[in-house]
Amino acid sequence: MRTFGYTVAGSPADAVRIAASTPESTFVAGGTDLLNLMRDGAEAHDHLIDVNHLDLGERVDAGSRRLRVGASARMRQVAEHPTVRREFPVLSEALLASASPQVRNMASIGGNLLQRTRCGYFRDSASPCNKRAPGSGCPAISGHNRGHAILGGGDQCIATHPSDLAVALVALDATVHLLGPGGERTVPVADFYLLPGSTPDLETAMRPGELITRVDVPRTALAGRSRYLKLRDRATFEFAVVSVAAALRTRGRVVQDVRLAFGGVGTRPWRDAGVEAALRGRPLTGQAIAEAGRLLVRDAEPREGNRFKVELVQRALVSILSDLGGLR
Ligand code: SF4
């Protein structure tokens, strides 16, 4: 790892000011992903700005209309918060299905949202990779692609985003709050992550020097009937092969409202309004869920190593909606 400078920021405005005046700098909180990336040569920064001690308000603040989570809250704090467990179970379940207890104690919510892909070529600085070195190629397309995306890819990059939390936040219509040289702004989490297109090195809608300050999640009855299902190669400390975040409200058997987001299958946390629309207003039956699943994968572009995900994600959808809807 090359040497780098280090400054502890005293306030959010201070952090943004330091970033604007320090070339090749970035923010660090828990550092559980960033320091690995720097050690492996997948990222290089000359200066780290420590944002662990900023006053970002209550770390978890359950207001009457929304849940507010400070960016420096730790994954464990949020996962175990009584209000989160009771009224936003999908968030708690997604966080508890992530990483290890040790990492959850250290890793911040902001850092979780900004963690980088687990694509092995990206993390191996000796491999070509369009995301790390634009124009160098994407060996995953014809190489090891078992963990890669079947939706939203292309000929430049097929990497998935690894955050379970981001999938749950997309399902609940959460927003990310940012502070940067141009002031404050908010971005829906659904728009926060970019499709790779011809610029897979650009992963989020963040502008240079911006800092995530918090995440807001609307407080709705739907959020209270939510779940997260994660399918992975081992029971703990593993990234999703396929995951589903679902929230469901029914009257009788009829779907009044539904939110669905998927991890492990898209180049960003994947939400498809057409799939939700196909379920809304219909009795929740095995046939209705199966049709929604087929709609979800209608544009799938599987590769040799990840073809199994086309069926697996449909089965995961059947499983989670059957549980939430009381079909079994
Ligand atoms: Fe790089 Fe994306 Fe290809 Fe992986 S899938 S090698 S991250 S360009």
mmCIF file of C-alpha atoms and ligand atoms in Angstrom:
data_model
loop_
_atom_site.group_PDB
_atom_site.id
_atom_site.type_symbol
_atom_site.label_atom_id
_atom_site.label_comp_id
_atom_site.label_asym_id
_atom_site.label_seq_id
_atom_site.Cartn_x
_atom_site.Cartn_y
_atom_site.Cartn_z
ATOM 1 C CA MET A 1 0.000 0.000 0.000
ATOM 2 C CA ARG A 2 1.385 3.428 -0.838
ATOM 3 C CA THR A 3 1.597 6.092 1.849
ATOM 4 C CA PHE A 4 -1.260 8.565 2.268
ATOM 5 C CA GLY A 5 -2.131 11.617 4.351
ATOM 6 C CA TYR A 6 -4.832 11.599 7.004
ATOM 7 C CA THR A 7 -7.021 14.360 8.457
ATOM 8 C CA VAL A 8 -9.826 14.134 11.010
ATOM 9 C CA ALA A 9 -12.671 16.407 9.889
ATOM 10 C CA GLY A 10 -14.394 18.474 12.591
ATOM 11 C CA SER A 11 -17.743 19.025 10.874
ATOM 12 C CA PRO A 12 -19.503 18.004 7.659
ATOM 13 C CA ALA A 13 -18.718 21.401 6.119
ATOM 14 C CA ASP A 14 -15.089 21.016 7.199
ATOM 15 C CA ALA A 15 -14.930 17.570 5.568
ATOM 16 C CA VAL A 16 -16.292 18.903 2.285
ATOM 17 C CA ARG A 17 -13.930 21.887 2.371
ATOM 18 C CA ILE A 18 -10.891 19.652 2.958
ATOM 19 C CA ALA A 19 -11.963 17.346 0.120
ATOM 20 C CA ALA A 20 -12.356 20.269 -2.271
ATOM 21 C CA SER A 21 -8.837 21.528 -1.516
ATOM 22 C CA THR A 22 -7.043 18.167 -1.352
ATOM 23 C CA PRO A 23 -6.421 16.379 -4.655
ATOM 24 C CA GLU A 24 -6.857 12.596 -4.749
ATOM 25 C CA SER A 25 -8.606 12.540 -1.382
ATOM 26 C CA THR A 26 -11.568 10.513 -0.197
ATOM 27 C CA PHE A 27 -13.651 10.111 2.948
ATOM 28 C CA VAL A 28 -13.195 7.212 5.332
ATOM 29 C CA ALA A 29 -15.443 5.999 8.151
ATOM 30 C CA GLY A 30 -15.182 2.331 9.202
ATOM 31 C CA GLY A 31 -12.702 1.651 6.407
ATOM 32 C CA THR A 32 -13.737 -1.990 6.185
ATOM 33 C CA ASP A 33 -13.845 -1.950 2.368
ATOM 34 C CA LEU A 34 -11.751 1.087 1.480
ATOM 35 C CA LEU A 35 -8.575 -0.054 3.192
ATOM 36 C CA ASN A 36 -8.777 -3.481 1.536
ATOM 37 C CA LEU A 37 -9.189 -1.801 -1.849
ATOM 38 C CA MET A 38 -6.186 0.435 -1.220
ATOM 39 C CA ARG A 39 -4.076 -2.451 0.021
ATOM 40 C CA ASP A 40 -4.958 -4.508 -3.083
ATOM 41 C CA GLY A 41 -4.259 -1.628 -5.455
ATOM 42 C CA ALA A 42 -7.858 -1.445 -6.708
ATOM 43 C CA GLU A 43 -8.100 2.149 -5.404
ATOM 44 C CA ALA A 44 -5.371 4.708 -4.804
ATOM 45 C CA HIS A 45 -5.813 7.845 -2.702
ATOM 46 C CA ASP A 46 -3.230 10.333 -1.504
ATOM 47 C CA HIS A 47 -5.299 11.529 1.433
ATOM 48 C CA LEU A 48 -8.045 10.131 3.679
ATOM 49 C CA ILE A 49 -10.501 12.418 5.460
ATOM 50 C CA ASP A 50 -11.861 10.759 8.597
ATOM 51 C CA VAL A 51 -15.592 11.459 8.953
ATOM 52 C CA ASN A 52 -16.187 9.293 12.019
ATOM 53 C CA HIS A 53 -16.555 12.196 14.419
ATOM 54 C CA LEU A 54 -18.911 14.453 12.494
ATOM 55 C CA ASP A 55 -22.137 15.672 14.019
ATOM 56 C CA LEU A 56 -24.639 14.135 11.621
ATOM 57 C CA GLY A 57 -27.570 14.336 14.035
ATOM 58 C CA GLU A 58 -29.037 11.332 15.779
ATOM 59 C CA ARG A 59 -27.547 8.224 14.284
ATOM 60 C CA VAL A 60 -30.951 6.545 14.149
ATOM 61 C CA ASP A 61 -33.874 8.929 14.527
ATOM 62 C CA ALA A 62 -37.380 7.533 14.128
ATOM 63 C CA GLY A 63 -39.561 10.546 13.382
ATOM 64 C CA SER A 64 -43.294 10.361 12.793
ATOM 65 C CA ARG A 65 -43.030 10.352 9.006
ATOM 66 C CA ARG A 66 -39.649 8.851 8.312
ATOM 67 C CA LEU A 67 -36.698 6.961 9.690
ATOM 68 C CA ARG A 68 -33.526 9.014 9.558
ATOM 69 C CA VAL A 69 -30.197 7.181 9.666
ATOM 70 C CA GLY A 70 -26.960 9.139 9.971
ATOM 71 C CA ALA A 71 -24.270 8.111 7.507
ATOM 72 C CA SER A 72 -21.820 7.307 10.285
ATOM 73 C CA ALA A 73 -24.214 4.964 12.109
ATOM 74 C CA ARG A 74 -22.751 1.475 12.284
ATOM 75 C CA MET A 75 -24.503 -1.414 10.583
ATOM 76 C CA ARG A 76 -25.097 -3.142 13.924
ATOM 77 C CA GLN A 77 -26.663 -0.052 15.513
ATOM 78 C CA VAL A 78 -29.236 0.195 12.752
ATOM 79 C CA ALA A 79 -29.910 -3.539 12.488
ATOM 80 C CA GLU A 80 -30.594 -3.831 16.212
ATOM 81 C CA HIS A 81 -32.556 -0.610 16.698
ATOM 82 C CA PRO A 82 -35.993 -1.541 18.110
ATOM 83 C CA THR A 83 -37.901 0.704 15.695
ATOM 84 C CA VAL A 84 -36.008 -0.637 12.701
ATOM 85 C CA ARG A 85 -36.662 -4.217 13.754
ATOM 86 C CA ARG A 86 -40.365 -3.567 14.324
ATOM 87 C CA GLU A 87 -41.295 -1.155 11.557
ATOM 88 C CA PHE A 88 -38.631 -1.731 8.878
ATOM 89 C CA PRO A 89 -37.805 -5.433 9.233
ATOM 90 C CA VAL A 90 -36.384 -5.638 5.717
ATOM 91 C CA LEU A 91 -33.636 -3.176 6.714
ATOM 92 C CA SER A 92 -32.726 -5.080 9.842
ATOM 93 C CA GLU A 93 -32.745 -8.431 8.034
ATOM 94 C CA ALA A 94 -30.630 -7.102 5.145
ATOM 95 C CA LEU A 95 -28.033 -5.702 7.537
ATOM 96 C CA LEU A 96 -27.924 -8.820 9.694
ATOM 97 C CA ALA A 97 -27.455 -10.935 6.561
ATOM 98 C CA SER A 98 -24.426 -8.814 5.620
ATOM 99 C CA ALA A 99 -20.783 -9.299 6.498
ATOM 100 C CA SER A 100 -19.734 -10.616 9.935
ATOM 101 C CA PRO A 101 -20.517 -9.314 13.452
ATOM 102 C CA GLN A 102 -17.058 -7.739 13.606
ATOM 103 C CA VAL A 103 -17.541 -5.908 10.307
ATOM 104 C CA ARG A 104 -21.064 -4.826 11.281
ATOM 105 C CA ASN A 105 -19.613 -3.237 14.425
ATOM 106 C CA MET A 106 -17.185 -1.173 12.344
ATOM 107 C CA ALA A 107 -18.790 -0.497 8.971
ATOM 108 C CA SER A 108 -20.836 2.676 8.530
ATOM 109 C CA ILE A 109 -24.098 3.056 6.643
ATOM 110 C CA GLY A 110 -22.523 5.548 4.226
ATOM 111 C CA GLY A 111 -19.631 3.204 3.568
ATOM 112 C CA ASN A 112 -21.966 0.276 3.085
ATOM 113 C CA LEU A 113 -23.739 2.125 0.285
ATOM 114 C CA LEU A 114 -20.426 3.018 -1.353
ATOM 115 C CA GLN A 115 -18.715 -0.360 -1.110
ATOM 116 C CA ARG A 116 -17.279 -1.550 -4.396
ATOM 117 C CA THR A 117 -18.142 -4.619 -6.417
ATOM 118 C CA ARG A 118 -16.769 -8.011 -5.408
ATOM 119 C CA CYS A 119 -15.842 -8.831 -9.016
ATOM 120 C CA GLY A 120 -12.504 -10.602 -8.663
ATOM 121 C CA TYR A 121 -11.050 -8.934 -11.740
ATOM 122 C CA PHE A 122 -11.839 -5.513 -10.307
ATOM 123 C CA ARG A 123 -10.059 -6.358 -7.057
ATOM 124 C CA ASP A 124 -7.024 -7.832 -8.817
ATOM 125 C CA SER A 125 -4.996 -4.842 -9.939
ATOM 126 C CA ALA A 126 -3.081 -7.056 -12.413
ATOM 127 C CA SER A 127 -6.284 -7.810 -14.412
ATOM 128 C CA PRO A 128 -7.825 -5.577 -17.045
ATOM 129 C CA CYS A 129 -11.115 -4.082 -15.856
ATOM 130 C CA ASN A 130 -13.178 -1.303 -17.425
ATOM 131 C CA LYS A 131 -14.444 -0.203 -14.049
ATOM 132 C CA ARG A 132 -10.986 0.238 -12.534
ATOM 133 C CA ALA A 133 -9.089 1.134 -15.714
ATOM 134 C CA PRO A 134 -11.541 2.446 -18.356
ATOM 135 C CA GLY A 135 -10.971 0.990 -21.798
ATOM 136 C CA SER A 136 -8.902 -1.967 -20.618
ATOM 137 C CA GLY A 137 -11.650 -4.548 -21.157
ATOM 138 C CA CYS A 138 -13.970 -6.786 -19.176
ATOM 139 C CA PRO A 139 -12.568 -10.284 -18.694
ATOM 140 C CA ALA A 140 -15.641 -11.312 -16.672
ATOM 141 C CA ILE A 141 -17.858 -11.396 -19.764
ATOM 142 C CA SER A 142 -16.113 -14.494 -21.088
ATOM 143 C CA GLY A 143 -14.398 -15.530 -17.868
ATOM 144 C CA HIS A 144 -15.507 -16.196 -14.298
ATOM 145 C CA ASN A 145 -18.964 -14.688 -14.121
ATOM 146 C CA ARG A 146 -20.872 -16.878 -11.684
ATOM 147 C CA GLY A 147 -21.415 -13.949 -9.307
ATOM 148 C CA HIS A 148 -22.179 -11.413 -12.001
ATOM 149 C CA ALA A 149 -25.306 -9.686 -13.269
ATOM 150 C CA ILE A 150 -27.917 -11.011 -15.666
ATOM 151 C CA LEU A 151 -29.763 -7.670 -15.846
ATOM 152 C CA GLY A 152 -28.556 -4.194 -16.727
ATOM 153 C CA GLY A 153 -25.177 -5.207 -18.124
ATOM 154 C CA GLY A 154 -23.694 -4.794 -21.567
ATOM 155 C CA ASP A 155 -20.365 -5.205 -23.268
ATOM 156 C CA GLN A 156 -18.467 -2.981 -20.805
ATOM 157 C CA CYS A 157 -19.260 -4.368 -17.354
ATOM 158 C CA ILE A 158 -21.543 -6.966 -15.753
ATOM 159 C CA ALA A 159 -20.561 -6.491 -12.115
ATOM 160 C CA THR A 160 -23.221 -6.491 -9.401
ATOM 161 C CA HIS A 161 -23.383 -4.059 -6.512
ATOM 162 C CA PRO A 162 -22.724 -5.963 -3.270
ATOM 163 C CA SER A 163 -24.773 -3.981 -0.721
ATOM 164 C CA ASP A 164 -27.751 -5.839 0.794
ATOM 165 C CA LEU A 165 -28.806 -2.641 2.514
ATOM 166 C CA ALA A 166 -29.051 -0.777 -0.789
ATOM 167 C CA VAL A 167 -31.472 -3.407 -2.118
ATOM 168 C CA ALA A 168 -33.709 -2.988 0.928
ATOM 169 C CA LEU A 169 -33.558 0.819 0.689
ATOM 170 C CA VAL A 170 -34.530 0.759 -2.978
ATOM 171 C CA ALA A 171 -37.592 -1.329 -2.112
ATOM 172 C CA LEU A 172 -38.644 1.199 0.552
ATOM 173 C CA ASP A 173 -38.213 4.328 -1.628
ATOM 174 C CA ALA A 174 -35.448 5.713 0.569
ATOM 175 C CA THR A 175 -33.457 8.839 -0.254
ATOM 176 C CA VAL A 176 -29.771 9.612 0.177
ATOM 177 C CA HIS A 177 -28.804 13.053 1.500
ATOM 178 C CA LEU A 178 -25.587 14.546 0.186
ATOM 179 C CA LEU A 179 -23.463 17.529 1.111
ATOM 180 C CA GLY A 180 -20.920 18.873 -1.333
ATOM 181 C CA PRO A 181 -19.247 22.031 -2.600
ATOM 182 C CA GLY A 182 -22.560 22.988 -4.239
ATOM 183 C CA GLY A 183 -24.570 22.539 -1.021
ATOM 184 C CA GLU A 184 -27.087 19.910 0.061
ATOM 185 C CA ARG A 185 -29.224 17.747 -2.163
ATOM 186 C CA THR A 186 -31.177 14.500 -2.035
ATOM 187 C CA VAL A 187 -31.253 11.592 -4.446
ATOM 188 C CA PRO A 188 -33.625 8.606 -4.376
ATOM 189 C CA VAL A 189 -31.601 5.468 -3.694
ATOM 190 C CA ALA A 190 -33.202 3.994 -6.825
ATOM 191 C CA ASP A 191 -31.450 6.703 -8.879
ATOM 192 C CA PHE A 192 -28.271 6.770 -6.818
ATOM 193 C CA TYR A 193 -26.664 3.795 -8.574
ATOM 194 C CA LEU A 194 -25.918 4.110 -12.289
ATOM 195 C CA LEU A 195 -26.099 1.472 -14.974
ATOM 196 C CA PRO A 196 -22.608 0.770 -16.360
ATOM 197 C CA GLY A 197 -23.373 1.738 -19.972
ATOM 198 C CA SER A 198 -20.172 2.942 -21.587
ATOM 199 C CA THR A 199 -18.826 4.389 -18.320
ATOM 200 C CA PRO A 200 -18.716 1.577 -15.750
ATOM 201 C CA ASP A 201 -16.177 3.550 -13.732
ATOM 202 C CA LEU A 202 -19.011 5.927 -12.780
ATOM 203 C CA GLU A 203 -21.058 4.013 -10.237
ATOM 204 C CA THR A 204 -23.189 6.566 -8.427
ATOM 205 C CA ALA A 205 -24.869 9.911 -8.956
ATOM 206 C CA MET A 206 -22.501 11.547 -6.457
ATOM 207 C CA ARG A 207 -20.608 14.597 -7.656
ATOM 208 C CA PRO A 208 -16.911 15.117 -6.891
ATOM 209 C CA GLY A 209 -16.303 15.962 -3.248
ATOM 210 C CA GLU A 210 -19.804 15.055 -2.040
ATOM 211 C CA LEU A 211 -20.349 13.337 1.291
ATOM 212 C CA ILE A 212 -23.303 11.129 2.243
ATOM 213 C CA THR A 213 -24.766 12.657 5.403
ATOM 214 C CA ARG A 214 -27.844 10.509 5.979
ATOM 215 C CA VAL A 215 -30.493 8.222 4.571
ATOM 216 C CA ASP A 216 -34.229 8.821 5.018
ATOM 217 C CA VAL A 217 -36.792 6.035 4.767
ATOM 218 C CA PRO A 218 -40.526 6.844 4.586
ATOM 219 C CA ARG A 219 -42.477 5.410 7.509
ATOM 220 C CA THR A 220 -45.330 3.430 5.950
ATOM 221 C CA ALA A 221 -47.517 0.489 6.873
ATOM 222 C CA LEU A 222 -46.032 -1.297 3.882
ATOM 223 C CA ALA A 223 -42.524 -1.094 5.354
ATOM 224 C CA GLY A 224 -43.788 -2.917 8.427
ATOM 225 C CA ARG A 225 -44.698 -5.927 6.295
ATOM 226 C CA SER A 226 -41.360 -6.397 4.638
ATOM 227 C CA ARG A 227 -38.722 -9.096 4.452
ATOM 228 C CA TYR A 228 -35.286 -9.769 3.007
ATOM 229 C CA LEU A 229 -34.342 -13.116 1.505
ATOM 230 C CA LYS A 230 -30.687 -13.712 0.720
ATOM 231 C CA LEU A 231 -29.400 -16.787 -1.077
ATOM 232 C CA ARG A 232 -25.642 -17.279 -0.792
ATOM 233 C CA ASP A 233 -22.985 -19.945 -0.984
ATOM 234 C CA ARG A 234 -22.523 -20.181 2.789
ATOM 235 C CA ALA A 235 -24.670 -19.153 5.732
ATOM 236 C CA THR A 236 -22.635 -16.179 6.934
ATOM 237 C CA PHE A 237 -20.030 -13.610 5.874
ATOM 238 C CA GLU A 238 -20.923 -14.039 2.222
ATOM 239 C CA PHE A 239 -22.314 -11.871 -0.546
ATOM 240 C CA ALA A 240 -25.637 -12.581 -2.242
ATOM 241 C CA VAL A 241 -25.899 -14.903 -5.201
ATOM 242 C CA VAL A 242 -29.501 -13.707 -5.395
ATOM 243 C CA SER A 243 -31.492 -11.619 -2.922
ATOM 244 C CA VAL A 244 -34.971 -10.133 -2.758
ATOM 245 C CA ALA A 245 -36.332 -7.303 -0.625
ATOM 246 C CA ALA A 246 -40.122 -7.359 -0.561
ATOM 247 C CA ALA A 247 -42.904 -5.396 1.096
ATOM 248 C CA LEU A 248 -46.506 -6.460 0.641
ATOM 249 C CA ARG A 249 -49.940 -5.212 1.631
ATOM 250 C CA THR A 250 -52.987 -7.316 0.824
ATOM 251 C CA ARG A 251 -56.727 -7.079 1.454
ATOM 252 C CA GLY A 252 -58.057 -10.570 1.604
ATOM 253 C CA ARG A 253 -55.906 -12.243 -1.010
ATOM 254 C CA VAL A 254 -55.732 -9.202 -3.296
ATOM 255 C CA VAL A 255 -52.461 -7.290 -3.540
ATOM 256 C CA GLN A 256 -53.078 -3.681 -2.550
ATOM 257 C CA ASP A 257 -49.457 -2.627 -2.792
ATOM 258 C CA VAL A 258 -46.086 -4.263 -3.264
ATOM 259 C CA ARG A 259 -42.444 -3.217 -3.436
ATOM 260 C CA LEU A 260 -39.726 -5.484 -4.793
ATOM 261 C CA ALA A 261 -35.999 -5.034 -5.239
ATOM 262 C CA PHE A 262 -33.392 -7.595 -6.161
ATOM 263 C CA GLY A 263 -29.715 -8.070 -5.402
ATOM 264 C CA GLY A 264 -27.115 -10.275 -7.064
ATOM 265 C CA VAL A 265 -28.832 -10.152 -10.447
ATOM 266 C CA GLY A 266 -28.483 -6.560 -11.652
ATOM 267 C CA THR A 267 -25.632 -4.179 -12.225
ATOM 268 C CA ARG A 268 -27.310 -2.013 -9.628
ATOM 269 C CA PRO A 269 -29.884 -2.818 -6.916
ATOM 270 C CA TRP A 270 -32.664 -3.857 -9.259
ATOM 271 C CA ARG A 271 -36.224 -2.607 -9.180
ATOM 272 C CA ASP A 272 -38.735 -3.158 -11.965
ATOM 273 C CA ALA A 273 -41.951 -1.141 -11.741
ATOM 274 C CA GLY A 274 -43.561 -3.422 -14.333
ATOM 275 C CA VAL A 275 -43.169 -6.443 -12.087
ATOM 276 C CA GLU A 276 -44.848 -4.661 -9.179
ATOM 277 C CA ALA A 277 -47.630 -3.405 -11.461
ATOM 278 C CA ALA A 278 -48.247 -6.947 -12.660
ATOM 279 C CA LEU A 279 -49.033 -8.016 -9.102
ATOM 280 C CA ARG A 280 -50.937 -4.974 -7.874
ATOM 281 C CA GLY A 281 -54.716 -5.425 -7.823
ATOM 282 C CA ARG A 282 -54.531 -9.178 -8.451
ATOM 283 C CA PRO A 283 -55.127 -12.072 -6.070
ATOM 284 C CA LEU A 284 -51.768 -13.288 -4.812
ATOM 285 C CA THR A 285 -51.547 -16.765 -6.290
ATOM 286 C CA GLY A 286 -48.726 -18.994 -7.381
ATOM 287 C CA GLN A 287 -49.626 -18.242 -10.977
ATOM 288 C CA ALA A 288 -49.556 -14.465 -10.450
ATOM 289 C CA ILE A 289 -46.129 -14.657 -8.794
ATOM 290 C CA ALA A 290 -44.797 -16.941 -11.520
ATOM 291 C CA GLU A 291 -45.942 -14.480 -14.184
ATOM 292 C CA ALA A 292 -44.287 -11.617 -12.324
ATOM 293 C CA GLY A 293 -41.079 -13.633 -12.127
ATOM 294 C CA ARG A 294 -41.078 -14.291 -15.866
ATOM 295 C CA LEU A 295 -41.584 -10.582 -16.447
ATOM 296 C CA LEU A 296 -38.616 -9.800 -14.221
ATOM 297 C CA VAL A 297 -36.209 -11.867 -16.322
ATOM 298 C CA ARG A 298 -37.671 -11.023 -19.738
ATOM 299 C CA ASP A 299 -34.548 -9.038 -20.703
ATOM 300 C CA ALA A 300 -32.032 -11.158 -18.801
ATOM 301 C CA GLU A 301 -28.690 -11.632 -20.491
ATOM 302 C CA PRO A 302 -27.109 -14.558 -18.677
ATOM 303 C CA ARG A 303 -23.551 -15.746 -19.303
ATOM 304 C CA GLU A 304 -22.193 -19.233 -19.086
ATOM 305 C CA GLY A 305 -21.432 -19.104 -15.366
ATOM 306 C CA ASN A 306 -24.533 -17.304 -14.098
ATOM 307 C CA ARG A 307 -27.325 -18.809 -16.221
ATOM 308 C CA PHE A 308 -28.727 -20.497 -13.095
ATOM 309 C CA LYS A 309 -29.686 -17.078 -11.701
ATOM 310 C CA VAL A 310 -32.533 -16.746 -14.211
ATOM 311 C CA GLU A 311 -34.427 -19.534 -12.474
ATOM 312 C CA LEU A 312 -33.072 -18.887 -8.994
ATOM 313 C CA VAL A 313 -34.325 -15.312 -8.797
ATOM 314 C CA GLN A 314 -37.800 -16.409 -9.875
ATOM 315 C CA ARG A 315 -37.813 -19.090 -7.188
ATOM 316 C CA ALA A 316 -36.661 -16.551 -4.625
ATOM 317 C CA LEU A 317 -39.568 -14.294 -5.593
ATOM 318 C CA VAL A 318 -42.034 -17.160 -5.158
ATOM 319 C CA SER A 319 -40.540 -17.963 -1.769
ATOM 320 C CA ILE A 320 -40.600 -14.483 -0.272
ATOM 321 C CA LEU A 321 -44.048 -13.504 -1.572
ATOM 322 C CA SER A 322 -45.505 -16.838 -0.484
ATOM 323 C CA ASP A 323 -44.203 -16.201 3.030
ATOM 324 C CA LEU A 324 -45.337 -12.576 3.182
ATOM 325 C CA GLY A 325 -48.725 -13.411 1.644
ATOM 326 C CA GLY A 326 -49.352 -16.427 3.874
ATOM 327 C CA LEU A 327 -49.570 -18.841 0.968
ATOM 328 C CA ARG A 328 -47.841 -21.566 2.968
HETATM 329 FE FE1 SF4 B 1 -14.344 -4.935 -14.295
HETATM 330 FE FE2 SF4 B 1 -16.994 -4.866 -14.393
HETATM 331 FE FE3 SF4 B 1 -15.731 -6.488 -15.991
HETATM 332 FE FE4 SF4 B 1 -15.713 -6.971 -13.368
HETATM 333 S S1 SF4 B 1 -17.480 -7.018 -14.686
HETATM 334 S S2 SF4 B 1 -13.974 -7.074 -14.802
HETATM 335 S S3 SF4 B 1 -15.775 -4.883 -12.560
HETATM 336 S S4 SF4 B 1 -15.577 -4.249 -16.001
#
